[in-house]
Amino acid sequence: MKSKDIQKLVLSKYENGDGPTKIFRDLNGTLSLPTIERWCKSIRDTGCINLSKPPGRPRTIRTNANIQKVKHRLERRRTVSSRKLSRELGISRTSVRRVLKNDLGLHAYKVQNEPMLTDEHKEKRIQFANWIRTNFRKEDTMKILFSDEKMFDIDGVYNSQNDRIWAVNRSEADIKGGTRQKRKFPQKVMVWLGVCSKGVSPLIFFEKGTVDHDRYIKEVLPVALKFGNDMFGNDWIFQQDGAKPHTHAKSQEWCTKNFPSFIDKSHWPPNSPDLNPLDYCIWNEFA
């Protein structure tokens, strides 16, 4: 596409209400985002695109050729670091980052984990969503007490990449806490927690042994019942996932007899930790 045709297209899109970011995406990298923003400013100020020479010295690194090289690398490989791009293209890492952010309008996002869902899992999720929409009002969903168990390493967790100690040398760093002792067989503890729109329940620690349905009924469910009643009176819903202690016939019977309402094992979809705020949000804060 010729330069004048691109100008006409940008002018038309801007006059039709499209912003610089949308125009940039529609043009698929034909122009850099700063260029489109400059053109849109020119349209606002003068009614046309003024292609006078831009201020400052000419580019020597972030040229159109290098921008296209970076773009083509990304098209071939979805995941690549700026460090690797810098090494492959012979461009400084800072320049690569500027090309990615300023010229191509891109941002770096971490790859996120999500549950692997089969077609059967997806179908049960749809059924669950329809059941919720049919049987619960919006205000009812604010009265759900979500619950979950999680195993924690007592020694804690740390990120060797991001947890840094600033010091003049290694010896000083060690004095400031730059070493971490790790057990060969780290001690672990399982905890239970409930969370709702009004707060979090007391933590329950299971320091020894496994949690079967008997321990679950004796040690967890009464705590959940008291907390739910304290928060909502006798109008609320208890949630638990498909773990065996939860779906055991005696656990289901206890829930039916004691909770005002609860999501039984026939409704909660399997392999759905991302539907529980404890799994997708709160446990990370505890770790």
Coordinates of C-alpha atoms in Angstrom, one line a residue:
M1 CA 0.0 0.0 0.0
K2 CA 1.4 3.4 -1.0
S3 CA 2.1 6.1 1.6
K4 CA -0.7 8.4 0.5
D5 CA -3.2 5.5 0.6
I6 CA -2.2 4.7 4.2
Q7 CA -2.6 8.4 5.1
K8 CA -6.1 8.4 3.6
L9 CA -7.0 5.2 5.4
V10 CA -5.8 6.6 8.8
L11 CA -7.6 9.9 8.2
S12 CA -10.8 8.0 7.3
K13 CA -10.6 5.7 10.3
Y14 CA -9.9 8.6 12.7
E15 CA -12.7 10.7 11.3
N16 CA -15.0 7.7 11.8
G17 CA -14.2 7.6 15.5
D18 CA -11.4 5.0 15.7
G19 CA -8.6 5.7 18.1
P20 CA -4.9 5.4 17.5
T21 CA -4.7 1.9 19.2
K22 CA -7.5 0.5 17.1
I23 CA -6.1 1.9 13.9
F24 CA -2.7 0.4 14.8
R25 CA -4.2 -3.0 15.3
D26 CA -6.3 -2.8 12.1
L27 CA -3.1 -2.0 10.1
N28 CA -1.4 -5.0 11.6
G29 CA 1.9 -3.2 12.3
T30 CA 2.2 -1.4 9.0
L31 CA 2.8 1.8 11.0
S32 CA 4.2 2.2 14.5
L33 CA 1.8 3.3 17.2
P34 CA 3.7 6.5 17.9
T35 CA 3.5 7.4 14.2
I36 CA -0.3 6.8 14.2
E37 CA -0.6 8.9 17.4
R38 CA 1.4 11.7 15.8
W39 CA -0.8 11.6 12.6
C40 CA -4.0 11.6 14.7
K41 CA -2.7 14.7 16.6
S42 CA -2.0 16.4 13.3
I43 CA -5.6 15.6 12.1
R44 CA -7.0 17.1 15.3
D45 CA -4.8 20.2 15.1
T46 CA -4.9 20.9 11.3
G47 CA -7.5 18.7 9.8
C48 CA -5.0 16.7 7.8
I49 CA -1.8 14.7 8.1
N50 CA 1.3 16.9 8.1
L51 CA 4.3 14.8 7.2
S52 CA 6.9 17.4 8.1
K53 CA 10.3 16.1 9.2
P54 CA 10.0 14.7 12.8
P55 CA 12.1 16.4 15.5
G56 CA 15.4 14.9 16.7
R57 CA 18.1 13.0 15.1
P58 CA 17.3 10.2 12.6
R59 CA 16.9 6.7 13.8
T60 CA 19.9 4.4 13.4
I61 CA 18.7 1.3 15.3
R62 CA 14.9 1.4 15.4
T63 CA 14.6 1.5 11.6
N64 CA 11.7 0.0 9.6
A65 CA 14.0 -2.9 8.6
N66 CA 14.8 -3.8 12.2
I67 CA 11.2 -3.3 13.3
Q68 CA 10.1 -5.8 10.6
K69 CA 12.8 -8.2 11.7
V70 CA 11.5 -8.2 15.2
K71 CA 8.0 -8.6 14.0
H72 CA 8.8 -11.6 11.7
R73 CA 10.7 -13.3 14.6
L74 CA 7.6 -13.0 16.8
E75 CA 5.4 -14.4 14.0
R76 CA 7.6 -17.5 13.8
R77 CA 7.9 -18.0 17.6
R78 CA 5.2 -17.0 20.0
T79 CA 7.4 -17.2 23.1
V80 CA 10.8 -15.5 22.9
S81 CA 12.7 -13.3 25.4
S82 CA 13.9 -9.8 24.5
R83 CA 17.4 -11.0 25.5
K84 CA 17.3 -13.7 22.9
L85 CA 15.9 -11.3 20.2
S86 CA 18.7 -8.9 21.1
R87 CA 21.4 -11.6 20.6
E88 CA 19.9 -12.9 17.4
L89 CA 19.4 -9.5 15.7
G90 CA 22.5 -7.8 17.0
I91 CA 20.5 -5.0 18.6
S92 CA 20.7 -3.9 22.2
R93 CA 18.2 -5.3 24.6
T94 CA 16.9 -1.8 25.3
S95 CA 16.3 -1.1 21.6
V96 CA 14.5 -4.4 21.3
R97 CA 12.2 -3.5 24.2
R98 CA 11.5 -0.1 22.6
V99 CA 10.7 -1.7 19.3
L100 CA 8.3 -4.2 21.0
K101 CA 6.6 -1.6 23.2
N102 CA 6.7 1.7 21.2
D103 CA 6.8 0.6 17.6
L104 CA 4.8 -2.6 17.7
G105 CA 2.6 -1.7 20.6
L106 CA 3.2 -5.0 22.4
H107 CA 3.4 -5.9 26.1
A108 CA 4.9 -9.0 27.7
Y109 CA 2.6 -11.4 29.4
K110 CA 3.5 -14.5 31.5
V111 CA 2.2 -17.8 30.3
Q112 CA -0.6 -18.8 32.7
N113 CA -1.6 -22.3 33.8
E114 CA -5.2 -23.4 33.4
P115 CA -7.0 -26.7 34.0
M116 CA -7.0 -29.1 31.0
L117 CA -10.6 -29.6 30.2
T118 CA -12.1 -32.5 28.2
D119 CA -15.3 -32.0 26.2
E120 CA -17.2 -33.7 29.1
H121 CA -15.7 -31.2 31.6
K122 CA -16.8 -28.3 29.4
E123 CA -20.3 -29.7 29.0
K124 CA -20.6 -30.1 32.8
R125 CA -19.4 -26.5 33.3
I126 CA -22.2 -25.3 30.9
Q127 CA -24.7 -27.3 32.9
F128 CA -23.4 -25.8 36.1
A129 CA -23.6 -22.3 34.8
N130 CA -27.2 -22.9 33.6
W131 CA -28.1 -24.4 37.0
I132 CA -26.7 -21.4 38.8
R133 CA -28.5 -18.9 36.5
T134 CA -31.8 -20.8 36.9
N135 CA -31.7 -21.4 40.7
F136 CA -29.8 -18.4 42.1
R137 CA -30.3 -14.6 41.9
K138 CA -27.3 -12.3 41.7
E139 CA -27.6 -11.5 45.4
D140 CA -27.6 -15.2 46.2
T141 CA -24.2 -15.7 44.6
M142 CA -22.8 -13.1 47.0
K143 CA -23.8 -15.5 49.8
I144 CA -21.7 -18.4 48.7
L145 CA -19.0 -19.6 51.1
F146 CA -16.2 -21.1 49.0
S147 CA -13.9 -23.6 50.7
D148 CA -10.8 -25.5 49.8
E149 CA -7.8 -27.4 51.3
K150 CA -4.1 -26.8 50.3
M151 CA -0.8 -28.3 51.2
F152 CA 1.9 -25.8 52.3
D153 CA 5.7 -26.2 52.6
I154 CA 6.5 -25.0 56.2
D155 CA 9.9 -23.8 54.9
G156 CA 8.1 -21.4 52.6
V157 CA 8.6 -20.7 49.0
Y158 CA 10.9 -18.2 47.3
N159 CA 11.7 -17.1 43.7
S160 CA 15.4 -17.4 42.9
Q161 CA 14.9 -15.2 39.9
N162 CA 13.2 -12.2 41.6
D163 CA 14.1 -12.5 45.3
R164 CA 17.4 -10.5 45.3
I165 CA 19.7 -9.1 48.0
W166 CA 21.4 -5.8 47.1
A167 CA 25.0 -5.8 48.5
V168 CA 28.5 -4.8 47.5
N169 CA 29.7 -8.5 47.5
R170 CA 28.6 -12.0 48.1
S171 CA 29.8 -12.0 51.8
E172 CA 27.7 -9.0 52.6
A173 CA 24.7 -10.5 50.8
D174 CA 25.0 -13.6 52.9
I175 CA 25.0 -11.6 56.1
K176 CA 21.9 -9.7 54.9
G177 CA 20.0 -12.9 54.4
G178 CA 21.2 -14.0 51.0
T179 CA 21.3 -17.7 51.9
R180 CA 18.3 -20.0 52.5
Q181 CA 18.6 -23.4 54.2
K182 CA 16.5 -26.1 52.6
R183 CA 15.6 -29.4 54.2
K184 CA 16.1 -32.6 52.3
F185 CA 12.6 -33.7 53.2
P186 CA 10.7 -30.4 53.8
Q187 CA 7.9 -30.6 56.3
K188 CA 4.4 -29.9 55.0
V189 CA 1.0 -29.0 56.5
M190 CA -2.5 -29.1 55.0
V191 CA -4.8 -26.2 55.8
W192 CA -8.5 -25.6 55.2
L193 CA -10.0 -22.1 54.6
G194 CA -13.4 -20.7 53.7
V195 CA -14.0 -17.3 52.0
C196 CA -17.0 -15.3 51.1
S197 CA -18.0 -11.8 50.2
K198 CA -17.8 -10.7 53.8
G199 CA -14.5 -12.2 54.8
V200 CA -12.4 -15.3 55.5
S201 CA -13.0 -18.1 58.0
P202 CA -10.6 -19.3 60.7
L203 CA -7.8 -21.5 59.3
I204 CA -7.9 -25.2 60.1
F205 CA -4.5 -27.0 60.2
F206 CA -4.2 -30.7 59.7
E207 CA -0.7 -31.3 61.0
K208 CA -0.7 -35.1 61.0
G209 CA -2.3 -37.8 58.9
T210 CA -4.6 -37.6 55.9
V211 CA -8.0 -35.9 55.8
D212 CA -10.7 -38.5 55.3
H213 CA -14.4 -38.0 55.4
D214 CA -14.5 -38.6 59.1
R215 CA -12.0 -35.9 59.9
Y216 CA -13.6 -33.6 57.4
I217 CA -17.0 -34.0 59.1
K218 CA -15.7 -33.6 62.6
E219 CA -13.0 -30.9 62.1
V220 CA -14.1 -28.8 59.1
L221 CA -17.8 -28.8 58.5
P222 CA -18.8 -27.5 62.0
V223 CA -16.4 -24.6 61.6
A224 CA -17.8 -23.8 58.1
L225 CA -21.3 -23.9 59.5
K226 CA -20.6 -21.5 62.3
F227 CA -18.7 -19.1 60.1
G228 CA -21.5 -19.1 57.4
N229 CA -24.2 -18.5 60.0
D230 CA -22.2 -15.7 61.6
M231 CA -21.8 -14.0 58.3
F232 CA -25.3 -14.5 56.7
G233 CA -27.6 -15.9 59.3
N234 CA -29.6 -18.9 57.9
D235 CA -29.5 -17.8 54.2
W236 CA -26.3 -18.8 52.5
I237 CA -24.7 -21.5 50.3
F238 CA -21.8 -23.8 51.0
Q239 CA -19.4 -24.8 48.2
Q240 CA -16.8 -27.6 48.2
D241 CA -15.0 -29.3 45.3
G242 CA -15.0 -32.9 44.2
A243 CA -12.3 -34.2 46.6
K244 CA -13.2 -37.7 48.0
P245 CA -13.8 -36.6 51.6
H246 CA -16.3 -34.0 50.3
T247 CA -18.2 -36.3 48.0
H248 CA -18.4 -39.2 50.5
A249 CA -22.0 -40.2 51.2
K250 CA -21.7 -39.3 54.9
S251 CA -20.2 -35.9 54.1
Q252 CA -23.0 -35.1 51.6
E253 CA -25.6 -36.3 54.2
W254 CA -24.1 -34.0 56.8
C255 CA -24.2 -31.0 54.4
T256 CA -27.8 -31.7 53.5
K257 CA -28.9 -31.9 57.1
N258 CA -27.0 -28.9 58.4
F259 CA -26.3 -26.2 55.8
P260 CA -29.1 -23.9 54.7
S261 CA -28.0 -24.8 51.1
F262 CA -25.0 -26.3 49.5
I263 CA -23.7 -27.2 46.0
D264 CA -23.8 -31.0 46.0
K265 CA -21.5 -33.3 44.1
S266 CA -23.9 -33.7 41.2
H267 CA -23.6 -30.0 40.4
W268 CA -20.1 -28.8 41.0
P269 CA -18.1 -29.4 37.8
P270 CA -15.0 -31.6 38.0
N271 CA -11.5 -30.1 37.4
S272 CA -12.6 -26.5 38.1
P273 CA -10.2 -24.8 40.5
D274 CA -10.4 -21.6 38.4
L275 CA -14.1 -21.3 39.6
N276 CA -13.0 -21.0 43.2
P277 CA -11.4 -17.7 44.4
L278 CA -9.3 -19.6 46.9
D279 CA -7.5 -21.4 44.0
Y280 CA -7.2 -18.6 41.5
C281 CA -6.4 -15.8 43.9
I282 CA -6.2 -16.2 47.7
W283 CA -3.9 -19.2 48.2
N284 CA -1.1 -17.3 46.3
E285 CA -1.2 -14.6 48.9
F286 CA -0.8 -17.1 51.7
A287 CA 2.2 -18.7 50.0

